[in-house]
Coordinates of C-alpha atoms and ligand atoms in Angstrom, one line a residue:
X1 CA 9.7 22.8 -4.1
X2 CA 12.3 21.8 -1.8
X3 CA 16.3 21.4 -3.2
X4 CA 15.7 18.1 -3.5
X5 CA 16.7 15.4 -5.7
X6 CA 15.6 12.6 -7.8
X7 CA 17.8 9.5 -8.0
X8 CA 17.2 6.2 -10.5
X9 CA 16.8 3.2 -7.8
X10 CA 19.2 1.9 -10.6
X11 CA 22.0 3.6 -12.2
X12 CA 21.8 6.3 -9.5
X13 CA 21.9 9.1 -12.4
X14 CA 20.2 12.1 -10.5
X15 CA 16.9 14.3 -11.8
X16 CA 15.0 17.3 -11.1
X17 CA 12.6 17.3 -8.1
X18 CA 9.9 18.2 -10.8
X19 CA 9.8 15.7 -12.8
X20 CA 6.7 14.3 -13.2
X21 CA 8.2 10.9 -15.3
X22 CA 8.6 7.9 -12.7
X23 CA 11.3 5.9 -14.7
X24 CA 15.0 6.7 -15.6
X25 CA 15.7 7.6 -19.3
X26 CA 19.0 5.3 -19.3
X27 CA 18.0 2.2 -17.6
X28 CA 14.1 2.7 -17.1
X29 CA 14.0 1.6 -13.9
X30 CA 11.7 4.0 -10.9
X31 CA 12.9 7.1 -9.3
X32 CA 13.0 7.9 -6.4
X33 CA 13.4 11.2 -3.9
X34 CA 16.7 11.5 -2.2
X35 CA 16.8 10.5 1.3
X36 CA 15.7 12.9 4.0
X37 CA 18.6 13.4 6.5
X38 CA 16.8 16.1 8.6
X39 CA 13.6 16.7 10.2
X40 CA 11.3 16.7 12.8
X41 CA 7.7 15.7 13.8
X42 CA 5.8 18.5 14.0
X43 CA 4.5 19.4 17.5
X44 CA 1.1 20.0 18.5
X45 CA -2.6 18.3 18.5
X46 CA -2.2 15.5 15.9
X47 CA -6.3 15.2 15.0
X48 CA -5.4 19.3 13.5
X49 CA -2.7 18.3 11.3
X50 CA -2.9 16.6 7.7
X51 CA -0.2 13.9 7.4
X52 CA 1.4 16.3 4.9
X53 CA 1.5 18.8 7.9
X54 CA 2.8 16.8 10.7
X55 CA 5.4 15.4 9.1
X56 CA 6.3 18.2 6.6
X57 CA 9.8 18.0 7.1
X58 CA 10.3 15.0 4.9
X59 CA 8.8 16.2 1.9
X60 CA 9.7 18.9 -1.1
X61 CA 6.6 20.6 -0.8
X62 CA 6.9 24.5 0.3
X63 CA 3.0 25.4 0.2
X64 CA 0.8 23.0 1.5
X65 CA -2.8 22.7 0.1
X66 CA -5.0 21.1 2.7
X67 CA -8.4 21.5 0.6
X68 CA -6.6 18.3 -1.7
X69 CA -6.8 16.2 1.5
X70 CA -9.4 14.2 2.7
X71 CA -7.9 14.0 6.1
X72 CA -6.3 10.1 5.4
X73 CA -3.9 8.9 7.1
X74 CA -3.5 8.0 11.0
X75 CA -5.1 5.0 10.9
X76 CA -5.0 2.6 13.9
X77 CA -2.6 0.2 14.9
X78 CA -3.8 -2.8 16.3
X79 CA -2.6 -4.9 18.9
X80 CA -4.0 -8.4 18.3
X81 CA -2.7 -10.5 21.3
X82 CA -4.6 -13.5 20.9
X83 CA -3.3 -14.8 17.3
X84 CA 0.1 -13.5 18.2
X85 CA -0.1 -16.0 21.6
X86 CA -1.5 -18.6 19.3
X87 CA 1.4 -18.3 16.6
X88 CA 4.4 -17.8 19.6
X89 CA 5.4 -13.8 19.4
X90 CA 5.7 -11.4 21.1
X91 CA 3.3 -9.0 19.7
X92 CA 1.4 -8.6 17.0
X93 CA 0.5 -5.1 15.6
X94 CA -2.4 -4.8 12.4
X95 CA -2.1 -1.4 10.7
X96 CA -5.3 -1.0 9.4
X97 CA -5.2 1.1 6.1
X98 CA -8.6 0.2 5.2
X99 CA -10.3 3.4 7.5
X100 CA -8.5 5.5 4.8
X101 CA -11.1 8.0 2.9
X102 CA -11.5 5.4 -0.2
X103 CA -10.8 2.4 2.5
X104 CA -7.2 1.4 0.7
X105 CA -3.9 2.6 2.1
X106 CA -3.9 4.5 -1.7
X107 CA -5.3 8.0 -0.6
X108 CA -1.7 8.4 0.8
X109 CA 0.3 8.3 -2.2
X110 CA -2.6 9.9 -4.4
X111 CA -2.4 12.8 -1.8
X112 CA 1.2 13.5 -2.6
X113 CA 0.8 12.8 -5.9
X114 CA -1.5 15.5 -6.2
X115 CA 0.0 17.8 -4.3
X116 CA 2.8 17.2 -6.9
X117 CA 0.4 17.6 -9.6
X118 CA -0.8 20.9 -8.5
X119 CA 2.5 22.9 -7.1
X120 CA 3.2 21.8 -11.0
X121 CA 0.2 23.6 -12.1
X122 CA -1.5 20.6 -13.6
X123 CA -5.0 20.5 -14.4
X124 CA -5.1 16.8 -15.1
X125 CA -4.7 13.6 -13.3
X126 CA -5.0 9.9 -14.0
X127 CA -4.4 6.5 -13.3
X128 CA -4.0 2.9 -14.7
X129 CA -6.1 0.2 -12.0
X130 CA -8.9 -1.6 -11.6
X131 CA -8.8 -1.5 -7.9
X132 CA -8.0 0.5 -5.0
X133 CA -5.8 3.1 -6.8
X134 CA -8.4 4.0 -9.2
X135 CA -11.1 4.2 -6.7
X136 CA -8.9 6.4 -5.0
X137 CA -7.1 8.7 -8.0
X138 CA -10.8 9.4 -9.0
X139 CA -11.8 10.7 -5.6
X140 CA -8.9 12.4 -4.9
X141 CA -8.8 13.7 -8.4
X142 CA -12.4 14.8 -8.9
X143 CA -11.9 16.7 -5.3
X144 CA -9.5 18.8 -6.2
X145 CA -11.3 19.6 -9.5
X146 CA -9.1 18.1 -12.3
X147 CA -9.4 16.3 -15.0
X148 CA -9.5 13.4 -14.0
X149 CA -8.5 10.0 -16.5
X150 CA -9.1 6.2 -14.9
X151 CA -8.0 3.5 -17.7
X152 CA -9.0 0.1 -16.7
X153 CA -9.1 -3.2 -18.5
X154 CA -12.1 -3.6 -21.0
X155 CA -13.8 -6.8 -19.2
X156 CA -13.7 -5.0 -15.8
X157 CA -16.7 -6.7 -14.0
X158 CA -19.8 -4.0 -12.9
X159 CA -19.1 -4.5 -9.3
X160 CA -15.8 -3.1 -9.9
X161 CA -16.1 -0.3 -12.3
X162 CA -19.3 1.4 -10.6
X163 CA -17.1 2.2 -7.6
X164 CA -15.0 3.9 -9.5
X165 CA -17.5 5.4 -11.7
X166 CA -19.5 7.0 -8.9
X167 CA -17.4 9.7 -7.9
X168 CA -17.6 11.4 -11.6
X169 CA -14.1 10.7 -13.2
X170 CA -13.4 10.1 -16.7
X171 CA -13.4 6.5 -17.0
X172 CA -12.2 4.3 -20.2
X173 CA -12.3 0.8 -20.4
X174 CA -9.4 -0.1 -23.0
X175 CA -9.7 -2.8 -25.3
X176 CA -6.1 -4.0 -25.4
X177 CA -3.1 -5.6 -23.4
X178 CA -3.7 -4.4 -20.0
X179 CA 0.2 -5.2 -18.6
X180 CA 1.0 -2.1 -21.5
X181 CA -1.4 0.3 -20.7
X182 CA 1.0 1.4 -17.7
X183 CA 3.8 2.6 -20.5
X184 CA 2.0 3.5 -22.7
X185 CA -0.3 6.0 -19.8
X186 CA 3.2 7.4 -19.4
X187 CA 3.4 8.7 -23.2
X188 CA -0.3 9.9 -23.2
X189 CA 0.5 11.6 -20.2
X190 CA 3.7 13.5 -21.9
X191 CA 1.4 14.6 -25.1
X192 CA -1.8 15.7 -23.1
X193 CA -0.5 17.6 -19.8
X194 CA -2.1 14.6 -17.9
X195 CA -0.1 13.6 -14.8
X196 CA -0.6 9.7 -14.2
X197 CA 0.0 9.2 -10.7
X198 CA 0.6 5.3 -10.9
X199 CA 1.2 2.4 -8.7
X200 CA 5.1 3.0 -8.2
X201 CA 5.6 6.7 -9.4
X202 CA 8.0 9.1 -7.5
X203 CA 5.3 11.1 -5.0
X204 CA 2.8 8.1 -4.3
X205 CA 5.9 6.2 -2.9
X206 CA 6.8 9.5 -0.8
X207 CA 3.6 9.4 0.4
X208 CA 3.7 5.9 1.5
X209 CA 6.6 6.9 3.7
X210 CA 3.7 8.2 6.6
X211 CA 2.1 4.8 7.4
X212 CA 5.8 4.4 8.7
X213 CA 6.2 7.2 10.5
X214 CA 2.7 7.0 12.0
X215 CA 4.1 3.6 13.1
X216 CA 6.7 4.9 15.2
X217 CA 5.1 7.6 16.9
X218 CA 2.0 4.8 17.5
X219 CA 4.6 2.2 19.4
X220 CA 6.6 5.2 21.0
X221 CA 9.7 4.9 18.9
X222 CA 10.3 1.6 19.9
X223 CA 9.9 0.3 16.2
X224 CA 8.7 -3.8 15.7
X225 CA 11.4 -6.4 14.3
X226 CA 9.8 -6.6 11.2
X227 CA 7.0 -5.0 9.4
X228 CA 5.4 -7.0 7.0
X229 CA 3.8 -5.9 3.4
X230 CA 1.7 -7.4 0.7
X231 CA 3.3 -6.7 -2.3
X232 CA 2.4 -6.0 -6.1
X233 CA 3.6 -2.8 -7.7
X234 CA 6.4 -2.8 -4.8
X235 CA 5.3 1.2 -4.4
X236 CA 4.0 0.7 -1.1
X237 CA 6.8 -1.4 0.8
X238 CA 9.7 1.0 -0.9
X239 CA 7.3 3.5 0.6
X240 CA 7.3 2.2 4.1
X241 CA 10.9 1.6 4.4
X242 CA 12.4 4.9 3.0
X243 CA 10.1 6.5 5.9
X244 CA 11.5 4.5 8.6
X245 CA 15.2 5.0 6.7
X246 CA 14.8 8.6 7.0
X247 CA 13.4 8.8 10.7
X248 CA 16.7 6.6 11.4
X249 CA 18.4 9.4 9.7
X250 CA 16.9 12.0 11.7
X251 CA 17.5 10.6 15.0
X252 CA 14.1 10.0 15.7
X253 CA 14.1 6.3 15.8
X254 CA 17.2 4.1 16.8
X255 CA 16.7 1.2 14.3
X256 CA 14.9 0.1 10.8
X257 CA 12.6 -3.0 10.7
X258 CA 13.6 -6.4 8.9
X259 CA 11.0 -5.8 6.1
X260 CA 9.6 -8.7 4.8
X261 CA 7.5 -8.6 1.3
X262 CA 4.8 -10.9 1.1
X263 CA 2.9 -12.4 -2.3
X264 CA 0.7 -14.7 -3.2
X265 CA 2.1 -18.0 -4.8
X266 CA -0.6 -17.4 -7.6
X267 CA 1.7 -14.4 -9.0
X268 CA 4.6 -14.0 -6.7
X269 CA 7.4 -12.6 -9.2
X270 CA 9.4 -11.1 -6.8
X271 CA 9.6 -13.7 -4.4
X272 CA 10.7 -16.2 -7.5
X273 CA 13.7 -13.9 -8.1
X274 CA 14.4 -13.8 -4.5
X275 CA 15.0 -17.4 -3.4
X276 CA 17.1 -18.2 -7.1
X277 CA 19.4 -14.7 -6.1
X278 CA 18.3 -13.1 -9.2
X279 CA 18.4 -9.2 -8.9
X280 CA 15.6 -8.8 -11.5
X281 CA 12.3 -9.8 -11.7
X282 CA 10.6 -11.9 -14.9
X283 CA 7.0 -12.3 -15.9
X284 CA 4.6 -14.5 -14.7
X285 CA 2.6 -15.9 -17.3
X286 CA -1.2 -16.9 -15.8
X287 CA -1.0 -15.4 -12.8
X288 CA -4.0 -16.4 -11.0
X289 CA -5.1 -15.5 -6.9
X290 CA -7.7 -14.6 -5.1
X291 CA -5.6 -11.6 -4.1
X292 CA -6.3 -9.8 -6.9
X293 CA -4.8 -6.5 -5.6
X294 CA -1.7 -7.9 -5.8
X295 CA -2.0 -9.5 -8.4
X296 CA 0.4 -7.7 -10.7
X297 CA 2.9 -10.4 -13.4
X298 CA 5.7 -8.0 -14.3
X299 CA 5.8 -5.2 -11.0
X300 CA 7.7 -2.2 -11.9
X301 CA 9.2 -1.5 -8.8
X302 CA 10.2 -5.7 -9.1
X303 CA 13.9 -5.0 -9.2
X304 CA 14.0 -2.0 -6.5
X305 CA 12.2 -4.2 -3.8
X306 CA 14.7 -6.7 -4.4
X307 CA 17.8 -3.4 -4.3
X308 CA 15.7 -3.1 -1.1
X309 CA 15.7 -6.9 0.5
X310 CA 19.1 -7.0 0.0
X311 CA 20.1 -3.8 1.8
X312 CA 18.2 -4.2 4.3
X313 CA 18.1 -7.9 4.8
X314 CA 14.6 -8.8 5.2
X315 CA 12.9 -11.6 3.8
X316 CA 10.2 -12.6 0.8
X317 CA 7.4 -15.4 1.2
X318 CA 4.9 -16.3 -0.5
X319 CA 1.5 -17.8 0.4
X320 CA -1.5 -20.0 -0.9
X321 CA -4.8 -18.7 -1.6
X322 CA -5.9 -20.9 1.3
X323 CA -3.5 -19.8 3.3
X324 CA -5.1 -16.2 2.5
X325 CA -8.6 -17.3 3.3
X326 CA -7.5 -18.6 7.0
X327 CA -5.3 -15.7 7.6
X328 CA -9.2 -13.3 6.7
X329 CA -11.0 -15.8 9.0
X330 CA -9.1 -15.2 11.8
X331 CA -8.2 -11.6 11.5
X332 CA -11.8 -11.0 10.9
X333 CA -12.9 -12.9 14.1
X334 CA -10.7 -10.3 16.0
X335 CA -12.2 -7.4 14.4
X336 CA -10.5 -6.5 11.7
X337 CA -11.6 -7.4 7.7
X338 CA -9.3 -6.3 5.3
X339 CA -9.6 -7.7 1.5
X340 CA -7.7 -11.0 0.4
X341 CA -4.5 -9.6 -0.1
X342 CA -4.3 -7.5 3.5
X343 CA -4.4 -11.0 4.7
X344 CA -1.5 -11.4 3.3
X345 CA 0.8 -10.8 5.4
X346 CA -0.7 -13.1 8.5
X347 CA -0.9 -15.9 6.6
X348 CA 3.3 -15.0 5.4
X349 CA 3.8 -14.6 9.4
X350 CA 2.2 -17.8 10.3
X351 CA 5.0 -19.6 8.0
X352 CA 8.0 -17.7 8.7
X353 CA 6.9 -18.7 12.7
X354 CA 6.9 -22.4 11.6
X355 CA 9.8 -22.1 9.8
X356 CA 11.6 -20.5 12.5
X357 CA 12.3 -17.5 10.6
X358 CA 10.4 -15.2 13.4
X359 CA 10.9 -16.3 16.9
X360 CA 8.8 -15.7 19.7
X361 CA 10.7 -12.7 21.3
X362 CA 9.6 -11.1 17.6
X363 CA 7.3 -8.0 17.2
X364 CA 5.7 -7.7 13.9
X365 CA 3.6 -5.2 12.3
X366 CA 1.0 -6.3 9.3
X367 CA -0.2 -4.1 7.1
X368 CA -4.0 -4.4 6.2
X369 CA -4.1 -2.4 3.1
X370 CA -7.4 -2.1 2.4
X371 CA -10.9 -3.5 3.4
X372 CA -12.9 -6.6 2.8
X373 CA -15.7 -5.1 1.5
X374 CA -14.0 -4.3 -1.4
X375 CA -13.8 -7.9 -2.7
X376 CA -16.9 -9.6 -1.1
X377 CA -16.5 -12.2 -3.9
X378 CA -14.1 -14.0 -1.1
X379 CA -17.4 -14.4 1.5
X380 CA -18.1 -17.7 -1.1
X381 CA -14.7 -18.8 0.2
X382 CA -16.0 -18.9 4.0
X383 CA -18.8 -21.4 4.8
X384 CA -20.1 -18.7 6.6
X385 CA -23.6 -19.5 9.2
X386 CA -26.6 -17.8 10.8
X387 CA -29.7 -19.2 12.6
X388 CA -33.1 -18.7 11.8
X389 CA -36.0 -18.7 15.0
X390 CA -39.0 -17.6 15.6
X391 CA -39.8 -14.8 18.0
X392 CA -41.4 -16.4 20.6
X393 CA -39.0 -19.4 21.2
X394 CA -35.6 -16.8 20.5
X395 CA -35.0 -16.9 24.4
X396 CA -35.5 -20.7 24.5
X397 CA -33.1 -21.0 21.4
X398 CA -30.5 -19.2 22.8
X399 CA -30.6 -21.0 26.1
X400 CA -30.8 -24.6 24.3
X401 CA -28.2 -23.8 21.4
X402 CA -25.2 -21.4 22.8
Ligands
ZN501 ZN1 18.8 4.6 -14.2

């Protein structure tokens, strides 16, 4: 490893690079690498790199193990023109995490978290989720032949625990309180040599740092006003920002996006702190959205997305689950299906444009974390149609009817 260090998002109090616990022992609160100050993309053909190879530069690891990838990362950024005419901006970018190896924008921080978990010489991995994260710690896991632990919740429905199930992992459906199993993963982990790569722990947010640096090198350096991210956990948009932070660093981009955090007003505990100016988050008792990936009462990155906001003076919003229904509509009527909570963020755009927050000179980037066909509960939502005809009068139908 790298002579890096480990700071508390906190208290600042500093840690080894190998630490494999995500939380500061005085205050509790996540860890998080230093700040790369140097470093460069590497050069050559981008379809022969991993994203731990192109962009090794901002990461601890000194051997990299390509057989624990399963080539995610670069996913396409999508210029939808016609919604961003039809809201008033400029542009409107969709980064589409959902054509990741287990379709979530996951596989990137259970890559690094692996790699962590091997240059360690673990022989066990795990995770705490019902959703994308376990589908994707059990994939990720079972590839590189750990151990591998999934906990989830013990009234998980079938259509959720069979894709986790299928790629071989142990899975354990606890009988218990669900918003505890994250802490008390943490102390199994400690007894049993199992490393828990979480929702917010040190590597997975590292590895989130790539969907931002693929950004850059996708719009040429020239970075969008604001990039916008549905957010539970808070892992992913601490992610995003400490990569375009550190490309600022490095010189290779000349300014950070506003970031703006988007939840849905079903469980949005971050933005409640936010607009009352509180600097930590509280629980949300019931929380209850469609969005179930975000769908998290008490986030334990909470208080670092809202260090975060503050320093880099971006914006939180949240949005109805009708609002989130629209938003699916009419990204998927340009092409592009993500799950409720990708939707997200267009819906959050939509009312920051009415409210006059963005203006039309704006560029913003959404990030589509993962794809519908994860939650194809939400198709009930859409009055969705099709036509029924009979062979022989199809050409006379189509002629009469379209
Ligand atoms: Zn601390």
């Amino acid at each position: 490893m790298k002579d890096f260090k480990l700071i508390c998002t906190a208290c600042g109090k500093e840690y080894s690079i190998e630490r494999v616990d995500p939380r500061c022992d005085d205050c509790n609160e996540p860890l998080e690498m230093e700040l790369v100050k140097k470093g460069k993309i590497k050069q050559g053909n981008p379809l022969q790199h991993t994203i731990l190879e192109r962009y090794s530069d901002f990461f601890p690891f000194n051997e990299i193990r390509n057989d624990l990838s399963l080539n995610e990362g670069f996913t396409p950024l999508v210029s939808i023109s016609r919604i961003a005419k039809r809201i008033g901006l400029k542009n409107l970018y969709f980064k589409n995490e959902s054509q990741n190896p287990t379709w979530s924008f996951k596989d990137r921080g259970t890559l690094f978290g692996i790699q962590h978990a091997y240059s360690l010489g673990y022989k066990k991995v795990g995770a705490v989720s019902t959703g994308n994260m376990a589908v994707s710690v059990a994939a990720y896991g079972k590839r590189a032949g750990f151990d591998t632990f999934i906990f989830v919740g013990k009234n998980i429905p079938a259509e959720k625990l069979n894709p986790i199930a299928i790629y071989g992992a142990h899975l354990i459906r606890v009988d218990g309180d669900y918003g505890r199993l994250y802490y008390e993963s943490l102390n199994i982990g400690r007894k049993q040599g199992i490393y828990f790569i979480n929702s917010d722990v040190t590597y997975r947010v590292e590895g989130y740092k790539t969907a931002a640096f693929e950004m850059c090198e996708q719009l040429d350096f020239d970075v969008p006003d604001y990039v916008v991210v549905p957010t539970s956990a808070g892992g992913n948009v601490r992610g995003i920002y400490k990569g375009f932070l550190e490309f600022k660093e490095a010189g290779i981009i000349d300014r950070v996006p506003k970031i703006i955090v988007a939840q849905a007003s079903g469980c949005s505990p971050i933005y409640n702190a936010f607009i009352e100016g509180k600097d930590k988050v509280e629980r949300v008792e019931n929380p209850d959205t469609i969005a179930h990936g975000i769908e998290n009462p008490f986030p334990p990155s909470g208080n670092a997305v809202l260090k975060m906001l503050k320093e880099n003076g971006g914006t939180c919003i949240s949005v109805s689950d009708e609002e989130i229904i629209i938003a699916q509509k009419e990204m998927a009527e340009k092409g592009v299906f993500g799950q409720p909570e990708s939707c997200v963020p267009l819906a959050a755009v939509k009312k920051l444009r009415q409210q006059g927050y963005l203006t039309e000179n704006d560029r913003v980037a959404c990030i589509v974390t993962g794809s519908g066909l994860k939650y194809t509960a939400a198709f009930e939502k859409h009055n969705l149609k099709s036509h029924t005809c009979k062979l022989e009068e199809l050409n006379n139908f189509i002629k009469d009817n379209f």
